[in-house]
Tab-separated table of C-alpha atoms in Angstrom:
chain	number	residue	atom	x	y	z
A	179	MET	CA	-7.682	-3.645	-21.412
A	180	LYS	CA	-8.981	-7.088	-22.590
A	181	ASN	CA	-6.727	-10.059	-23.482
A	182	ILE	CA	-3.613	-7.712	-23.271
A	183	LYS	CA	-0.769	-10.214	-23.006
A	184	ASN	CA	2.237	-7.634	-22.761
A	185	LYS	CA	4.411	-7.840	-19.585
A	186	ILE	CA	3.397	-6.094	-16.293
A	187	LEU	CA	6.580	-4.894	-13.843
A	188	ILE	CA	6.113	-4.676	-10.059
A	189	THR	CA	8.568	-3.181	-8.318
A	190	GLY	CA	8.669	-4.539	-4.017
A	191	ALA	CA	7.355	-7.410	-5.621
A	192	LEU	CA	7.849	-9.717	-2.401
A	193	GLY	CA	6.631	-6.801	0.214
A	194	HIS	CA	3.292	-6.955	2.002
A	195	ILE	CA	1.260	-5.229	-1.086
A	196	GLY	CA	3.096	-7.121	-3.632
A	197	ALA	CA	3.071	-10.592	-2.317
A	198	SER	CA	-0.948	-10.963	-2.218
A	199	LEU	CA	-1.180	-8.433	-5.533
A	200	ILE	CA	1.720	-11.171	-7.808
A	201	ARG	CA	-0.881	-14.244	-6.693
A	202	ASN	CA	-4.047	-12.295	-7.309
A	203	ILE	CA	-3.617	-10.279	-11.218
A	204	ASN	CA	-6.179	-10.559	-13.614
A	205	GLU	CA	-5.113	-13.264	-16.102
A	206	ASN	CA	-6.127	-11.447	-19.125
A	207	PHE	CA	-3.820	-8.516	-18.414
A	208	THR	CA	-0.490	-9.753	-19.209
A	209	GLY	CA	1.684	-13.062	-20.089
A	210	GLU	CA	4.681	-12.244	-17.515
A	211	ILE	CA	5.166	-10.456	-14.926
A	212	LEU	CA	8.379	-9.281	-13.761
A	213	LEU	CA	9.001	-9.128	-10.206
A	214	LEU	CA	11.742	-6.654	-8.929
A	215	ASP	CA	12.439	-6.639	-5.852
A	216	ASN	CA	16.449	-6.138	-3.739
A	217	LEU	CA	15.068	-8.194	-0.986
A	218	GLU	CA	16.507	-5.967	1.528
A	219	SER	CA	13.206	-7.026	3.844
A	220	ARG	CA	14.511	-10.755	3.409
A	221	ARG	CA	10.666	-11.820	2.116
A	222	PHE	CA	12.180	-15.019	0.343
A	223	PRO	CA	8.988	-16.977	1.325
A	224	SER	CA	7.110	-14.386	-0.716
A	225	LEU	CA	8.302	-16.085	-3.869
A	226	TYR	CA	7.301	-19.482	-2.645
A	227	ASN	CA	4.316	-21.654	-3.823
A	228	LEU	CA	3.478	-19.273	-6.743
A	229	PRO	CA	-0.019	-20.250	-8.273
A	230	LYS	CA	-0.322	-21.706	-11.925
A	231	LYS	CA	-1.837	-19.050	-13.638
A	232	LYS	CA	-1.576	-18.058	-18.019
A	233	TYR	CA	0.914	-15.940	-17.250
A	234	ARG	CA	4.193	-16.778	-15.967
A	235	TYR	CA	6.701	-15.290	-13.544
A	236	ARG	CA	10.201	-13.824	-13.474
A	237	PHE	CA	12.075	-12.728	-10.886
A	238	ILE	CA	14.913	-9.867	-10.826
A	239	ARG	CA	16.870	-9.114	-7.916
A	240	ASP	CA	17.672	-5.807	-8.367
A	241	ASP	CA	17.434	-2.038	-6.691
A	242	ILE	CA	15.193	0.664	-8.052
A	243	LEU	CA	18.153	3.286	-7.458
A	244	THR	CA	20.538	1.279	-9.645
A	245	THR	CA	19.016	-0.992	-11.988
A	246	ASP	CA	18.634	-0.568	-15.731
A	247	PHE	CA	14.995	0.111	-16.353
A	248	ASP	CA	15.157	0.626	-20.088
A	249	LYS	CA	16.441	-3.281	-20.602
A	250	HIS	CA	13.510	-4.195	-17.912
A	251	LEU	CA	10.803	-2.460	-19.751
A	252	LYS	CA	10.810	-3.956	-23.001
A	253	GLY	CA	7.641	-5.126	-23.613
A	254	VAL	CA	6.084	-3.934	-20.774
A	255	SER	CA	2.973	-2.295	-20.710
A	256	VAL	CA	2.579	-1.128	-17.021
A	257	VAL	CA	4.530	-0.319	-14.102
A	258	ILE	CA	3.099	-0.977	-10.318
A	259	HIS	CA	5.664	0.863	-8.375
A	260	LEU	CA	5.351	-0.611	-4.777
A	261	ALA	CA	9.117	-0.452	-3.449
A	262	ALA	CA	9.847	1.896	-0.546
A	263	ILE	CA	10.412	2.305	2.714
A	264	THR	CA	6.928	1.812	4.382
A	265	ASP	CA	7.583	2.140	8.059
A	266	ALA	CA	6.126	5.860	8.587
A	267	GLU	CA	6.894	5.852	12.189
A	268	GLY	CA	10.406	4.522	11.609
A	269	SER	CA	10.929	6.976	9.049
A	270	HIS	CA	11.697	9.898	11.792
A	271	LYS	CA	15.077	7.714	12.236
A	272	ILE	CA	16.214	7.657	8.607
A	273	PRO	CA	14.986	10.833	6.800
A	274	LYS	CA	17.645	10.943	4.200
A	275	LYS	CA	17.437	7.400	3.243
A	276	VAL	CA	13.466	7.418	3.391
A	277	GLU	CA	13.932	10.215	0.730
A	278	LYS	CA	16.465	8.639	-1.261
A	279	VAL	CA	14.781	5.815	-1.719
A	280	ASN	CA	10.880	6.831	-1.853
A	281	TYR	CA	11.121	9.919	-4.034
A	282	GLY	CA	14.721	9.041	-5.533
A	283	GLY	CA	13.584	5.697	-6.706
A	284	LEU	CA	10.182	7.137	-7.794
A	285	ARG	CA	11.878	9.688	-10.087
A	286	ARG	CA	14.052	6.754	-11.992
A	287	VAL	CA	10.969	4.847	-12.130
A	288	ALA	CA	8.858	7.870	-13.698
A	289	ASP	CA	11.921	8.944	-15.889
A	290	ALA	CA	12.156	5.541	-17.563
A	291	CYS	CA	8.351	5.217	-17.914
A	292	LEU	CA	8.264	8.270	-19.696
A	293	LYS	CA	11.351	7.404	-21.788
A	294	ASN	CA	9.755	3.927	-22.376
A	295	LYS	CA	6.215	5.125	-22.652
A	296	VAL	CA	4.895	2.534	-20.324
A	297	LYS	CA	2.048	3.350	-17.807
A	298	ILE	CA	2.560	3.585	-14.134
A	299	LEU	CA	0.539	3.156	-10.966
A	300	PHE	CA	1.847	5.157	-7.795
A	301	PRO	CA	0.786	4.366	-4.429
A	302	SER	CA	0.769	7.470	-2.572
A	303	THR	CA	-0.682	7.303	0.685
A	304	THR	CA	-3.889	8.985	3.089
A	305	SER	CA	-0.835	10.093	5.373
A	306	VAL	CA	-0.219	13.331	3.594
A	307	TYR	CA	-3.154	14.797	4.767
A	308	GLY	CA	-2.200	14.629	8.131
A	309	SER	CA	-4.159	16.146	10.772
A	310	GLN	CA	-7.641	17.671	9.665
A	311	ALA	CA	-10.365	19.069	11.445
A	312	SER	CA	-12.994	17.880	9.144
A	313	VAL	CA	-13.224	14.976	6.238
A	314	VAL	CA	-10.930	15.501	3.445
A	315	ASP	CA	-10.728	14.346	-0.235
A	316	GLU	CA	-8.481	14.813	-2.966
A	317	THR	CA	-9.496	18.603	-3.392
A	318	CYS	CA	-7.651	19.127	-0.206
A	319	GLU	CA	-4.969	22.111	-0.278
A	320	GLU	CA	-3.726	21.986	2.852
A	321	LEU	CA	-1.855	18.960	3.241
A	322	LYS	CA	0.246	18.002	6.172
A	323	PRO	CA	2.314	15.201	6.075
A	324	GLN	CA	3.605	14.260	9.402
A	325	SER	CA	6.529	11.943	8.720
A	326	PRO	CA	9.397	11.755	6.127
A	327	TYR	CA	7.343	8.924	4.781
A	328	ALA	CA	4.574	10.897	3.905
A	329	ALA	CA	6.550	13.546	3.020
A	330	ALA	CA	8.590	11.697	0.336
A	331	LYS	CA	5.112	10.256	-1.166
A	332	LEU	CA	3.569	13.795	-1.694
A	333	LYS	CA	7.205	14.808	-3.090
A	334	SER	CA	6.686	11.920	-5.449
A	335	GLU	CA	3.026	12.937	-6.496
A	336	GLU	CA	4.065	16.371	-7.376
A	337	TYR	CA	6.803	15.136	-9.668
A	338	LEU	CA	4.501	12.739	-11.589
A	339	ASN	CA	2.361	15.821	-12.026
A	340	THR	CA	5.478	17.646	-13.711
A	341	LEU	CA	5.733	14.493	-16.300
A	342	LYS	CA	1.767	14.980	-17.040
A	343	PRO	CA	2.517	17.713	-19.711
A	344	LYS	CA	5.188	15.219	-21.229
A	345	GLY	CA	3.258	12.563	-21.598
A	346	LEU	CA	3.313	10.198	-18.863
A	347	LYS	CA	0.553	8.338	-18.221
A	348	PHE	CA	0.020	7.556	-14.858
A	349	VAL	CA	-2.347	7.270	-12.103
A	350	ILE	CA	-1.922	7.981	-7.915
A	351	CYS	CA	-3.620	5.881	-5.680
A	352	ARG	CA	-3.235	7.559	-1.690
A	353	PHE	CA	-4.289	4.258	-0.250
A	354	GLY	CA	-5.503	3.741	3.319
A	355	THR	CA	-3.326	2.520	6.079
A	356	ILE	CA	-2.968	-1.518	4.951
A	357	PHE	CA	-4.398	-4.314	7.032
A	358	GLY	CA	-4.977	-7.975	6.284
A	359	HIS	CA	-2.709	-11.365	5.975
A	360	SER	CA	0.107	-11.189	3.361
A	361	ILE	CA	2.930	-14.024	3.115
A	362	GLY	CA	4.852	-11.007	2.728
A	363	MET	CA	3.515	-9.511	5.826
A	364	ARG	CA	4.730	-6.538	7.830
A	365	TYR	CA	3.370	-5.590	11.395
A	366	ASP	CA	4.415	-1.758	11.592
A	367	THR	CA	1.234	-0.477	10.863
A	368	ALA	CA	-1.880	-0.546	13.910
A	369	VAL	CA	-4.203	-3.091	12.785
A	370	ASN	CA	-1.326	-5.798	11.841
A	371	ARG	CA	0.476	-4.922	14.840
A	372	PHE	CA	-2.477	-5.085	17.461
A	373	THR	CA	-3.123	-8.265	15.986
A	374	TRP	CA	0.113	-9.727	16.352
A	375	GLN	CA	0.709	-8.760	20.125
A	376	ALA	CA	-2.863	-10.401	20.701
A	377	ALA	CA	-1.870	-13.379	19.682
A	378	THR	CA	1.417	-13.672	20.923
A	379	GLY	CA	-0.456	-12.914	24.285
A	380	LEU	CA	1.316	-9.546	24.341
A	381	PRO	CA	-0.666	-6.606	25.870
A	382	ILE	CA	-1.869	-3.969	23.663
A	383	THR	CA	-0.826	-0.429	24.577
A	384	VAL	CA	-3.266	2.319	23.418
A	385	TRP	CA	-2.914	6.356	23.778
A	386	LYS	CA	-6.200	7.470	25.871
A	387	THR	CA	-6.544	10.176	23.626
A	388	ALA	CA	-6.415	8.164	20.334
A	389	TRP	CA	-9.375	5.941	21.749
A	390	ASN	CA	-12.070	7.673	19.162
A	391	GLN	CA	-9.790	9.010	16.486
A	392	LYS	CA	-10.401	7.708	12.782
A	393	ARG	CA	-7.886	7.140	10.443
A	394	PRO	CA	-8.142	5.716	6.876
A	395	TYR	CA	-7.392	2.009	6.460
A	396	LEU	CA	-7.267	-0.416	3.339
A	397	TYR	CA	-7.642	-4.410	3.334
A	398	LEU	CA	-5.621	-5.649	1.323
A	399	GLY	CA	-7.705	-7.899	-0.527
A	400	ASP	CA	-9.298	-4.483	-1.728
A	401	CYS	CA	-6.152	-3.056	-2.362
A	402	VAL	CA	-5.350	-5.661	-4.911
A	403	ARG	CA	-8.929	-5.596	-6.353
A	404	ALA	CA	-8.378	-1.721	-6.523
A	405	VAL	CA	-5.166	-2.317	-8.818
A	406	ASN	CA	-6.961	-4.973	-10.910
A	407	PHE	CA	-9.762	-2.365	-11.157
A	408	ILE	CA	-7.326	0.006	-12.578
A	409	VAL	CA	-5.790	-1.767	-15.294
A	410	LYS	CA	-8.893	-2.956	-16.152
A	411	LYS	CA	-10.191	0.530	-16.763
A	412	ASP	CA	-6.896	1.717	-17.767
A	413	LEU	CA	-7.162	4.444	-15.428
A	414	PHE	CA	-4.133	6.024	-15.984
A	415	ASN	CA	-5.236	9.388	-16.523
A	416	GLY	CA	-2.619	11.613	-13.992
A	417	GLU	CA	-5.637	11.702	-11.418
A	418	ILE	CA	-5.247	11.085	-7.860
A	419	TYR	CA	-7.705	8.843	-5.827
A	420	ASN	CA	-8.346	7.788	-2.446
A	421	VAL	CA	-8.530	4.542	-2.036
A	422	LEU	CA	-9.878	2.788	1.457
A	423	THR	CA	-12.078	0.119	2.731
A	424	ALA	CA	-13.437	2.595	5.558
A	425	ASN	CA	-12.295	4.819	8.397
A	426	PHE	CA	-12.250	2.987	11.841
A	427	ALA	CA	-11.378	4.304	15.029
A	428	VAL	CA	-8.616	2.136	17.509
A	429	LYS	CA	-11.938	1.387	19.587
A	430	ASP	CA	-12.969	-0.303	16.083
A	431	VAL	CA	-9.826	-1.837	15.840
A	432	VAL	CA	-9.341	-3.290	19.747
A	433	ASN	CA	-12.965	-4.428	20.048
A	434	THR	CA	-12.922	-6.505	16.742
A	435	ILE	CA	-9.866	-8.095	18.046
A	436	LYS	CA	-11.508	-9.073	21.399
A	437	LYS	CA	-13.708	-10.984	19.347
A	438	PHE	CA	-11.341	-13.155	18.472
A	439	VAL	CA	-8.977	-12.981	21.315
A	440	PRO	CA	-11.510	-12.467	24.550
A	441	LYS	CA	-8.798	-12.098	27.182
A	442	LEU	CA	-6.857	-9.855	25.398
A	443	THR	CA	-5.055	-6.987	27.729
A	444	VAL	CA	-5.330	-3.215	26.913
A	445	THR	CA	-3.138	-0.809	28.273
A	446	TYR	CA	-4.018	2.892	28.462
A	447	VAL	CA	-1.376	5.502	28.344
A	448	ASP	CA	-1.526	9.252	28.048
A	449	SER	CA	-0.334	10.971	25.324
A	450	PRO	CA	-1.274	14.401	24.466
A	451	ILE	CA	0.654	14.214	20.932
A	452	MET	CA	-1.767	11.817	19.562
A	453	ASN	CA	-4.683	14.724	20.077
A	454	GLN	CA	-3.398	16.001	16.308
A	455	LEU	CA	-3.543	12.484	14.716
A	456	SER	CA	-6.782	12.049	13.837
A	457	TYR	CA	-8.364	12.398	10.180
A	458	ASN	CA	-11.184	11.318	8.294
A	459	VAL	CA	-10.817	10.611	4.227
A	460	ASP	CA	-13.617	10.502	1.482
A	461	ASP	CA	-12.672	8.228	-1.373
A	462	SER	CA	-16.395	8.627	-3.084
A	463	LYS	CA	-14.268	9.619	-6.329
A	464	PHE	CA	-13.261	6.317	-6.700
A	465	ARG	CA	-16.084	4.461	-5.596
A	466	GLU	CA	-17.969	6.655	-8.324
A	467	LEU	CA	-16.032	5.220	-10.671
A	468	GLY	CA	-17.769	1.674	-10.013
A	469	PHE	CA	-14.944	0.363	-7.260
A	470	LYS	CA	-16.866	-1.117	-4.007
A	471	PRO	CA	-14.730	-2.548	-1.507
A	472	LYS	CA	-15.618	-5.735	-0.098
A	473	GLY	CA	-13.333	-5.972	3.526
A	474	ASN	CA	-14.121	-4.975	6.890
A	475	LEU	CA	-12.136	-5.369	10.007
A	476	LYS	CA	-13.586	-8.271	10.965
A	477	LYS	CA	-12.472	-9.875	8.043
A	478	GLY	CA	-8.515	-8.763	7.671
A	479	ILE	CA	-8.308	-9.124	11.681
A	480	SER	CA	-10.225	-12.679	11.257
A	481	GLU	CA	-7.455	-14.103	8.361
A	482	THR	CA	-4.277	-13.009	10.260
A	483	ILE	CA	-5.580	-14.276	13.644
A	484	SER	CA	-5.901	-17.638	11.827
A	485	SER	CA	-2.589	-17.681	10.271
A	486	LEU	CA	-1.425	-17.165	14.188
A	487	ARG	CA	-3.915	-19.887	15.547
A	488	LYS	CA	-1.513	-22.258	16.573
A	489	ILE	CA	0.048	-20.132	19.065
A	490	ILE	CA	-2.950	-18.128	20.508
């Protein structure tokens, strides 16, 4: 997709991923970026000091559940659908809202993209795998989403696949848990939450049974690079790709934070439930296309710690 000057629409554009992505989209891909966000998260700072690029920005304060997508999609070539309730742990308290926003919202976006012949990049999650005894990849048939958030993402994947025979061009990215600094930062995920606690002098609480358990993580910089990679490759082929930087254990995260906060206090507690939450994800399918992650725990944690260095 060289020298394409069409528009790109990003929903949820001011969130953790969006705030970084809108500053780092390849300038050859678009002439204008439409930033659609309902500002429910109050992330106004994500709009401050946007860089000077060849493309221009246009902010649209609207909600994916009610907005007129036909109006917004005029001249748009790609939609990057980031809008969602993303707190997996907190989603247990609001399952109906998560279903409505994450699944219902995706349906509205996908239907509009099909109607207007617009491609869509859908960020799903590696959380759809749930607890697994062995390393899993995109061919895994026994998916075990363990939160309303993950269940809605899986249901959204299934809906997109129903539109494939009708001509919708899309790609599904099962992102690992995001970590790394963003002006639209969120702290409800493990690495970011632990880093915040360490930087503010709070003890980190770790389940004893989780110390050696691994989970898939995705450095924010790698996430942004992956999106650019997909648009450049025009990879809207209806496939699912695991996208991650690496699988890390809790001990890897804590020990990396200790390099920056040596006096870190770690409290260990018992929790038998955590025995069920370990899994390793294989992302070789995406890497074989030529994508190589450049991030690591030290880099992501260093960026976050650096932004908080005045209070450490």
